[in-house]
Amino acid sequence: MAQTQITPEALRDDRRLPKAPEPGAMVIFGASGDLTRRKLIPALYDLAAQRRLPMEFAVVGLSRSPMSHEEFRDRLRDALEEQRDGGVSDDVWESFSKGIFYLAGDSRKPETYEELRGFLGELDEERGTQGNRMFYLSSSPSLFPTIVERLGEAGMNQGEGGGYARIVIEKPFGRDLMSARELNAGIQRYFEERQIYRIDHYLGKETVQNILALRFANGIFEPIWNQHYVDHVQITVAEDIGVGTRGAFYEEAGALRDIVQNHLMQVLCLTAMEPPVAFDAESVREEKVKVLRAVRRMDDGEVERSAVRGQYERGWVWGEEVPGYREEEDVDPSSTTETFVALRLFVDNWRWAGVPFYVRAGKRMPKKATEIAVQFHAAPHTPFSRNGTEGLEPNVLVIRVQPDEGVSLKIGAKVPGSGFEVRSVNMDLLYGSAFLEEAPDAYQRLLLDLMLGDPTLFIRADETEGAWSILEPVMKHWSESGEIPFYPAGTWGPEEADELPERDGRGWRRP
Amino acid sequence: MIGESRAIPEGGGAMSVAEIERGLARLRANDDGTLGARASVLNLIVVTDEESAEGVARIINELSGRYPSRALVMIADPEEGRTNLEIGLSVFCNTRGGAGTNVCAEVVTIHVEGPPAEHLESLAGPLLIPDLPVFLWYPNGDIPASPRCDGMAALAGRIVLDTGAVEDTEGSLRAVAELVSYEETPAVGDLQWAALSTWRSLVADLFAPPERACELGKIRRVEVQYAPDARSRALLFSGWLSSCLGWRPESASRAENGGRELVFSGPSGPVTVRLTPNESDAALRRVRIFCDDEYTFEVSRSRESTDARSAVLRGDEVVGERTVHLGPSDTGALLGEELRLVGRDEVYEAALRRAVEILGR
């Protein structure tokens, strides 16, 4: 009879019901590592508890250490218990963990992939994962090219029986432009770009996405968001912590690779991009790439003038004396690795011509703050007396990403009294605290997007390469000179950084 | 959520609109002279009675984190001969924002007796914050007449009702169906329907894999077990399934245990939906869907747990299962879900119409 009248979406065509991901299996390479325990499994557990994981879902951890499925599950549960302080439901864990498996294997060896493929085939049969595969590369970055190659050789770059295959790459996306290109080319040899999900968890943060909401859901900002009205833009990504136990990693990375190439460039893109025609992967990422393409490349002379690095030395942060970078664990006592970067960038397009973007990122700053400050031109003429407007400064719109998410607008207002004295007043709009609901963890959001096949908040190949190509001349210049300026921990960077805006008659604002 | 409640208690007698606004602003002022910012995303008017007022106030405070609003709590007694108006003000200031900044939500409680109680809109209207949506909530099962006759309904962009709050569930469902049939009626929500979202999502998930979607056309029998005070949910659930799957109502009969047996005509033959009351803490206890091949689909909630188990069975063999949190289903959470929505909920209206239609057979 007329059974075909009922569409598969008959029960789901309803705005109250969330979109459900298809069945699938997620393979985590480097599963014994920290990321799996601290981020991936907790995020998947929360998705499971909140009914966002399909019944037919499996996680396969792959790593070299020998372990049984049960041991792997126990380790993950212990880590989750520790993180949640007992807030783990036995029933939900029991049901979720039945879909967690472990394979011991060397990800460099082809036979591991034969075994993996066979195992995933069994899961398709037993758990109904329907040939859909997600490969999460959370192993050492040096293994990424090999894993991709082995997956491709084993034919696992396609899902089984019409299912999908998606691959997730954790940052760093290379160490420089050349290695990023090599990595991208290596992955693209086997996977199409639409299958590749480069994850920068920064984009999964609710507060970062709010930059887009503020700009593109409000009609009053866009008309003045350009060189006619904006004098300059400052972007700050400051941390108050030092490198802690990550000394060895940081020695290789430095602030430029750790923060500027990814997080800071993403914030720059979101601040400067044109309005996308739709909030979908291609429209949003295309506009971001256009910003990166428009950023003026620096020559050697320009690097001298517009790029400053620094390294923290012993100092005081929030009442505590903290060691200098060279005194940190696993750090070379004569290291020249930068813990602070400040750049003056120009986005050479119609909207931003001539508007400097002063950007900085650093560790051991006086406080943790991520913010974008858009300073507008001063009023062209003030009819009030000079004496009355001494305290008046140009309008500044500050978008605070964290902490205390919100917007501040500095505006001129009359001081009550018989004269006409005008002073600047900061108007704070803490929209972040208007909604007190806890925002979902960035990984939770991004893993769900991955399962739903929505790469909007993931990084496209040309974004990674665009960001590296902007920084390439800076890295080259710095690698050739051994001198690095120092700044005491608990300050806003070396004096040289202050000179960047000062030379243009401007100054850094204090976040 | 960290916050503090500040109040000017009732007893001030009648206050003017300007006095109320000034009073609220004073309450937002902090000890150090700074002013707590007022964050508002909506106006919420609550029409309630003396006994429920305290519970309503608690829910509004809880919700202020997610839906900072100006709430107008109207406690009306038109039966009282003498006109009397008492107004109380309170603000709930949340302090999580850091930097010592408060963000406050406001509550105006209006006790009104005598003739003005018949004209609540004249009191509520001037106190609404401009440019923000207006939600009108009847927590006690009252159902307004059409906006043409009811000035309060005319103020609202969305009316939130509770068809489970009265004994006569079926009469309540009929009255809501009549209300939504008027063209001028704003969007209508029902807390009993909001409570079904999770269950509907779990049932939809069971049929999500492509190879199971075809089972939707083979459903022969559905069993719904519900707590006696959740009859409205059971009826709306049946209405939902039948309207989504194109089943035509044929007949309804009462069962001995107080339940109902509904018969629909489905695409591949008759479908029986049996609604069975069950002494249980859980409003909905279990939904089982039997197909005319060997598949059974089941969502159930155990008595003591807030988790739900979904399962797919082939014969007696479990071929798939999962356990998930059902999430909070207290009145505050359900109201919160209703406040999230703007515009008419066509899926609800279709389910409601179908439920009323089958009850009339």
PDB file of N, CA, C and O in Angstrom, chain B residues 198-242:
ATOM      1  N   THR B 198      11.150  16.181  24.520  1.00  0.00           N
ATOM      2  CA  THR B 198      12.192  15.170  24.677  1.00  0.00           C
ATOM      3  C   THR B 198      11.687  13.814  24.207  1.00  0.00           C
ATOM      4  O   THR B 198      12.396  13.092  23.496  1.00  0.00           O
ATOM      5  N   TRP B 199      10.481  13.479  24.595  1.00  0.00           N
ATOM      6  CA  TRP B 199       9.940  12.175  24.193  1.00  0.00           C
ATOM      7  C   TRP B 199       9.759  12.098  22.676  1.00  0.00           C
ATOM      8  O   TRP B 199      10.057  11.079  22.056  1.00  0.00           O
ATOM      9  N   ARG B 200       9.306  13.187  22.104  1.00  0.00           N
ATOM     10  CA  ARG B 200       9.110  13.165  20.652  1.00  0.00           C
ATOM     11  C   ARG B 200      10.450  13.032  19.953  1.00  0.00           C
ATOM     12  O   ARG B 200      10.588  12.315  18.962  1.00  0.00           O
ATOM     13  N   SER B 201      11.470  13.721  20.516  1.00  0.00           N
ATOM     14  CA  SER B 201      12.797  13.641  19.912  1.00  0.00           C
ATOM     15  C   SER B 201      13.338  12.208  20.003  1.00  0.00           C
ATOM     16  O   SER B 201      13.918  11.678  19.048  1.00  0.00           O
ATOM     17  N   LEU B 202      13.125  11.575  21.151  1.00  0.00           N
ATOM     18  CA  LEU B 202      13.619  10.204  21.325  1.00  0.00           C
ATOM     19  C   LEU B 202      12.908   9.243  20.378  1.00  0.00           C
ATOM     20  O   LEU B 202      13.524   8.347  19.798  1.00  0.00           O
ATOM     21  N   VAL B 203      11.605   9.451  20.197  1.00  0.00           N
ATOM     22  CA  VAL B 203      10.873   8.574  19.271  1.00  0.00           C
ATOM     23  C   VAL B 203      11.340   8.829  17.838  1.00  0.00           C
ATOM     24  O   VAL B 203      11.588   7.897  17.071  1.00  0.00           O
ATOM     25  N   ALA B 204      11.502  10.107  17.477  1.00  0.00           N
ATOM     26  CA  ALA B 204      11.968  10.422  16.125  1.00  0.00           C
ATOM     27  C   ALA B 204      13.348   9.812  15.879  1.00  0.00           C
ATOM     28  O   ALA B 204      13.627   9.292  14.791  1.00  0.00           O
ATOM     29  N   ASP B 205      14.205   9.851  16.905  1.00  0.00           N
ATOM     30  CA  ASP B 205      15.557   9.273  16.764  1.00  0.00           C
ATOM     31  C   ASP B 205      15.498   7.782  16.444  1.00  0.00           C
ATOM     32  O   ASP B 205      16.342   7.252  15.729  1.00  0.00           O
ATOM     33  N   LEU B 206      14.513   7.088  17.012  1.00  0.00           N
ATOM     34  CA  LEU B 206      14.424   5.637  16.785  1.00  0.00           C
ATOM     35  C   LEU B 206      14.246   5.326  15.305  1.00  0.00           C
ATOM     36  O   LEU B 206      14.681   4.290  14.822  1.00  0.00           O
ATOM     37  N   PHE B 207      13.593   6.241  14.595  1.00  0.00           N
ATOM     38  CA  PHE B 207      13.311   5.990  13.176  1.00  0.00           C
ATOM     39  C   PHE B 207      14.263   6.780  12.273  1.00  0.00           C
ATOM     40  O   PHE B 207      14.028   6.873  11.078  1.00  0.00           O
ATOM     41  N   ALA B 208      15.325   7.374  12.869  1.00  0.00           N
ATOM     42  CA  ALA B 208      16.207   8.226  12.072  1.00  0.00           C
ATOM     43  C   ALA B 208      17.059   7.455  11.051  1.00  0.00           C
ATOM     44  O   ALA B 208      17.197   7.903   9.924  1.00  0.00           O
ATOM     45  N   PRO B 209      17.635   6.289  11.407  1.00  0.00           N
ATOM     46  CA  PRO B 209      18.453   5.619  10.408  1.00  0.00           C
ATOM     47  C   PRO B 209      17.594   5.261   9.183  1.00  0.00           C
ATOM     48  O   PRO B 209      16.455   4.817   9.353  1.00  0.00           O
ATOM     49  N   PRO B 210      18.122   5.488   7.989  1.00  0.00           N
ATOM     50  CA  PRO B 210      17.318   5.313   6.781  1.00  0.00           C
ATOM     51  C   PRO B 210      16.606   3.954   6.717  1.00  0.00           C
ATOM     52  O   PRO B 210      15.452   3.889   6.300  1.00  0.00           O
ATOM     53  N   GLU B 211      17.280   2.895   7.170  1.00  0.00           N
ATOM     54  CA  GLU B 211      16.639   1.579   7.022  1.00  0.00           C
ATOM     55  C   GLU B 211      15.477   1.400   7.989  1.00  0.00           C
ATOM     56  O   GLU B 211      14.663   0.501   7.823  1.00  0.00           O
ATOM     57  N   ARG B 212      15.403   2.270   9.017  1.00  0.00           N
ATOM     58  CA  ARG B 212      14.283   2.149   9.961  1.00  0.00           C
ATOM     59  C   ARG B 212      13.138   3.092   9.607  1.00  0.00           C
ATOM     60  O   ARG B 212      12.028   2.938  10.104  1.00  0.00           O
ATOM     61  N   ALA B 213      13.460   4.111   8.783  1.00  0.00           N
ATOM     62  CA  ALA B 213      12.428   5.096   8.467  1.00  0.00           C
ATOM     63  C   ALA B 213      11.227   4.413   7.815  1.00  0.00           C
ATOM     64  O   ALA B 213      10.088   4.815   8.030  1.00  0.00           O
ATOM     65  N   CYS B 214      11.497   3.355   7.040  1.00  0.00           N
ATOM     66  CA  CYS B 214      10.383   2.708   6.341  1.00  0.00           C
ATOM     67  C   CYS B 214       9.443   2.007   7.319  1.00  0.00           C
ATOM     68  O   CYS B 214       8.289   1.727   6.996  1.00  0.00           O
ATOM     69  N   GLU B 215       9.924   1.753   8.538  1.00  0.00           N
ATOM     70  CA  GLU B 215       9.059   1.121   9.539  1.00  0.00           C
ATOM     71  C   GLU B 215       7.899   2.046   9.940  1.00  0.00           C
ATOM     72  O   GLU B 215       6.882   1.581  10.444  1.00  0.00           O
ATOM     73  N   LEU B 216       8.099   3.350   9.728  1.00  0.00           N
ATOM     74  CA  LEU B 216       7.037   4.307  10.087  1.00  0.00           C
ATOM     75  C   LEU B 216       5.726   3.972   9.375  1.00  0.00           C
ATOM     76  O   LEU B 216       4.650   4.216   9.895  1.00  0.00           O
ATOM     77  N   GLY B 217       5.861   3.428   8.186  1.00  0.00           N
ATOM     78  CA  GLY B 217       4.659   3.082   7.423  1.00  0.00           C
ATOM     79  C   GLY B 217       4.053   1.760   7.855  1.00  0.00           C
ATOM     80  O   GLY B 217       2.982   1.380   7.357  1.00  0.00           O
ATOM     81  N   LYS B 218       4.732   1.048   8.732  1.00  0.00           N
ATOM     82  CA  LYS B 218       4.250  -0.288   9.107  1.00  0.00           C
ATOM     83  C   LYS B 218       3.724  -0.340  10.538  1.00  0.00           C
ATOM     84  O   LYS B 218       3.522  -1.418  11.089  1.00  0.00           O
ATOM     85  N   ILE B 219       3.541   0.822  11.149  1.00  0.00           N
ATOM     86  CA  ILE B 219       3.092   0.825  12.554  1.00  0.00           C
ATOM     87  C   ILE B 219       1.660   0.306  12.642  1.00  0.00           C
ATOM     88  O   ILE B 219       0.780   0.719  11.898  1.00  0.00           O
ATOM     89  N   ARG B 220       1.446  -0.623  13.549  1.00  0.00           N
ATOM     90  CA  ARG B 220       0.139  -1.250  13.746  1.00  0.00           C
ATOM     91  C   ARG B 220      -0.489  -0.866  15.086  1.00  0.00           C
ATOM     92  O   ARG B 220      -1.687  -0.741  15.208  1.00  0.00           O
ATOM     93  N   ARG B 221       0.384  -0.726  16.089  1.00  0.00           N
ATOM     94  CA  ARG B 221      -0.130  -0.559  17.433  1.00  0.00           C
ATOM     95  C   ARG B 221       0.836   0.313  18.228  1.00  0.00           C
ATOM     96  O   ARG B 221       2.062   0.176  18.081  1.00  0.00           O
ATOM     97  N   VAL B 222       0.273   1.192  19.038  1.00  0.00           N
ATOM     98  CA  VAL B 222       1.103   2.044  19.897  1.00  0.00           C
ATOM     99  C   VAL B 222       0.531   1.951  21.309  1.00  0.00           C
ATOM    100  O   VAL B 222      -0.687   1.990  21.495  1.00  0.00           O
ATOM    101  N   GLU B 223       1.407   1.801  22.272  1.00  0.00           N
ATOM    102  CA  GLU B 223       0.970   1.793  23.680  1.00  0.00           C
ATOM    103  C   GLU B 223       1.646   2.940  24.405  1.00  0.00           C
ATOM    104  O   GLU B 223       2.875   3.087  24.333  1.00  0.00           O
ATOM    105  N   VAL B 224       0.844   3.741  25.079  1.00  0.00           N
ATOM    106  CA  VAL B 224       1.400   4.851  25.854  1.00  0.00           C
ATOM    107  C   VAL B 224       0.972   4.681  27.305  1.00  0.00           C
ATOM    108  O   VAL B 224      -0.220   4.630  27.592  1.00  0.00           O
ATOM    109  N   GLN B 225       1.926   4.565  28.190  1.00  0.00           N
ATOM    110  CA  GLN B 225       1.610   4.504  29.628  1.00  0.00           C
ATOM    111  C   GLN B 225       1.906   5.848  30.250  1.00  0.00           C
ATOM    112  O   GLN B 225       2.996   6.395  30.068  1.00  0.00           O
ATOM    113  N   TYR B 226       0.952   6.390  30.987  1.00  0.00           N
ATOM    114  CA  TYR B 226       1.124   7.729  31.541  1.00  0.00           C
ATOM    115  C   TYR B 226       0.581   7.787  32.957  1.00  0.00           C
ATOM    116  O   TYR B 226      -0.276   6.988  33.341  1.00  0.00           O
ATOM    117  N   ALA B 227       1.075   8.767  33.708  1.00  0.00           N
ATOM    118  CA  ALA B 227       0.534   8.988  35.055  1.00  0.00           C
ATOM    119  C   ALA B 227      -0.828   9.652  34.888  1.00  0.00           C
ATOM    120  O   ALA B 227      -1.032  10.399  33.937  1.00  0.00           O
ATOM    121  N   PRO B 228      -1.775   9.397  35.797  1.00  0.00           N
ATOM    122  CA  PRO B 228      -3.134   9.912  35.603  1.00  0.00           C
ATOM    123  C   PRO B 228      -3.195  11.421  35.362  1.00  0.00           C
ATOM    124  O   PRO B 228      -4.031  11.884  34.605  1.00  0.00           O
ATOM    125  N   ASP B 229      -2.261  12.182  35.979  1.00  0.00           N
ATOM    126  CA  ASP B 229      -2.350  13.633  35.760  1.00  0.00           C
ATOM    127  C   ASP B 229      -1.651  14.068  34.477  1.00  0.00           C
ATOM    128  O   ASP B 229      -1.503  15.256  34.212  1.00  0.00           O
ATOM    129  N   ALA B 230      -1.193  13.126  33.684  1.00  0.00           N
ATOM    130  CA  ALA B 230      -0.511  13.485  32.435  1.00  0.00           C
ATOM    131  C   ALA B 230      -1.322  13.038  31.226  1.00  0.00           C
ATOM    132  O   ALA B 230      -0.770  12.782  30.158  1.00  0.00           O
ATOM    133  N   ARG B 231      -2.646  12.970  31.387  1.00  0.00           N
ATOM    134  CA  ARG B 231      -3.485  12.500  30.283  1.00  0.00           C
ATOM    135  C   ARG B 231      -3.333  13.428  29.071  1.00  0.00           C
ATOM    136  O   ARG B 231      -3.335  12.985  27.925  1.00  0.00           O
ATOM    137  N   SER B 232      -3.195  14.722  29.346  1.00  0.00           N
ATOM    138  CA  SER B 232      -3.062  15.672  28.248  1.00  0.00           C
ATOM    139  C   SER B 232      -1.849  15.338  27.375  1.00  0.00           C
ATOM    140  O   SER B 232      -1.909  15.384  26.150  1.00  0.00           O
ATOM    141  N   ARG B 233      -0.744  14.987  28.032  1.00  0.00           N
ATOM    142  CA  ARG B 233       0.466  14.640  27.262  1.00  0.00           C
ATOM    143  C   ARG B 233       0.223  13.416  26.406  1.00  0.00           C
ATOM    144  O   ARG B 233       0.640  13.350  25.239  1.00  0.00           O
ATOM    145  N   ALA B 234      -0.444  12.421  26.992  1.00  0.00           N
ATOM    146  CA  ALA B 234      -0.681  11.187  26.241  1.00  0.00           C
ATOM    147  C   ALA B 234      -1.552  11.472  25.023  1.00  0.00           C
ATOM    148  O   ALA B 234      -1.291  10.962  23.920  1.00  0.00           O
ATOM    149  N   LEU B 235      -2.570  12.315  25.198  1.00  0.00           N
ATOM    150  CA  LEU B 235      -3.453  12.628  24.073  1.00  0.00           C
ATOM    151  C   LEU B 235      -2.713  13.449  23.013  1.00  0.00           C
ATOM    152  O   LEU B 235      -2.846  13.195  21.807  1.00  0.00           O
ATOM    153  N   LEU B 236      -1.919  14.422  23.457  1.00  0.00           N
ATOM    154  CA  LEU B 236      -1.168  15.231  22.491  1.00  0.00           C
ATOM    155  C   LEU B 236      -0.133  14.377  21.752  1.00  0.00           C
ATOM    156  O   LEU B 236       0.108  14.568  20.562  1.00  0.00           O
ATOM    157  N   PHE B 237       0.462  13.439  22.473  1.00  0.00           N
ATOM    158  CA  PHE B 237       1.432  12.553  21.825  1.00  0.00           C
ATOM    159  C   PHE B 237       0.752  11.755  20.709  1.00  0.00           C
ATOM    160  O   PHE B 237       1.272  11.639  19.596  1.00  0.00           O
ATOM    161  N   SER B 238      -0.432  11.223  21.008  1.00  0.00           N
ATOM    162  CA  SER B 238      -1.161  10.460  19.988  1.00  0.00           C
ATOM    163  C   SER B 238      -1.537  11.371  18.824  1.00  0.00           C
ATOM    164  O   SER B 238      -1.444  10.980  17.655  1.00  0.00           O
ATOM    165  N   GLY B 239      -1.962  12.598  19.167  1.00  0.00           N
ATOM    166  CA  GLY B 239      -2.320  13.543  18.119  1.00  0.00           C
ATOM    167  C   GLY B 239      -1.128  13.845  17.228  1.00  0.00           C
ATOM    168  O   GLY B 239      -1.238  13.940  16.009  1.00  0.00           O
ATOM    169  N   TRP B 240       0.022  13.966  17.864  1.00  0.00           N
ATOM    170  CA  TRP B 240       1.255  14.264  17.101  1.00  0.00           C
ATOM    171  C   TRP B 240       1.604  13.126  16.137  1.00  0.00           C
ATOM    172  O   TRP B 240       1.821  13.347  14.948  1.00  0.00           O
ATOM    173  N   LEU B 241       1.656  11.903  16.692  1.00  0.00           N
ATOM    174  CA  LEU B 241       2.018  10.768  15.833  1.00  0.00           C
ATOM    175  C   LEU B 241       1.048  10.680  14.658  1.00  0.00           C
ATOM    176  O   LEU B 241       1.460  10.503  13.503  1.00  0.00           O
ATOM    177  N   SER B 242      -0.234  10.793  14.950  1.00  0.00           N
ATOM    178  CA  SER B 242      -1.206  10.573  13.888  1.00  0.00           C
ATOM    179  C   SER B 242      -1.173  11.702  12.864  1.00  0.00           C
ATOM    180  O   SER B 242      -1.315  11.452  11.672  1.00  0.00           O
TER     181      SER B 242
END
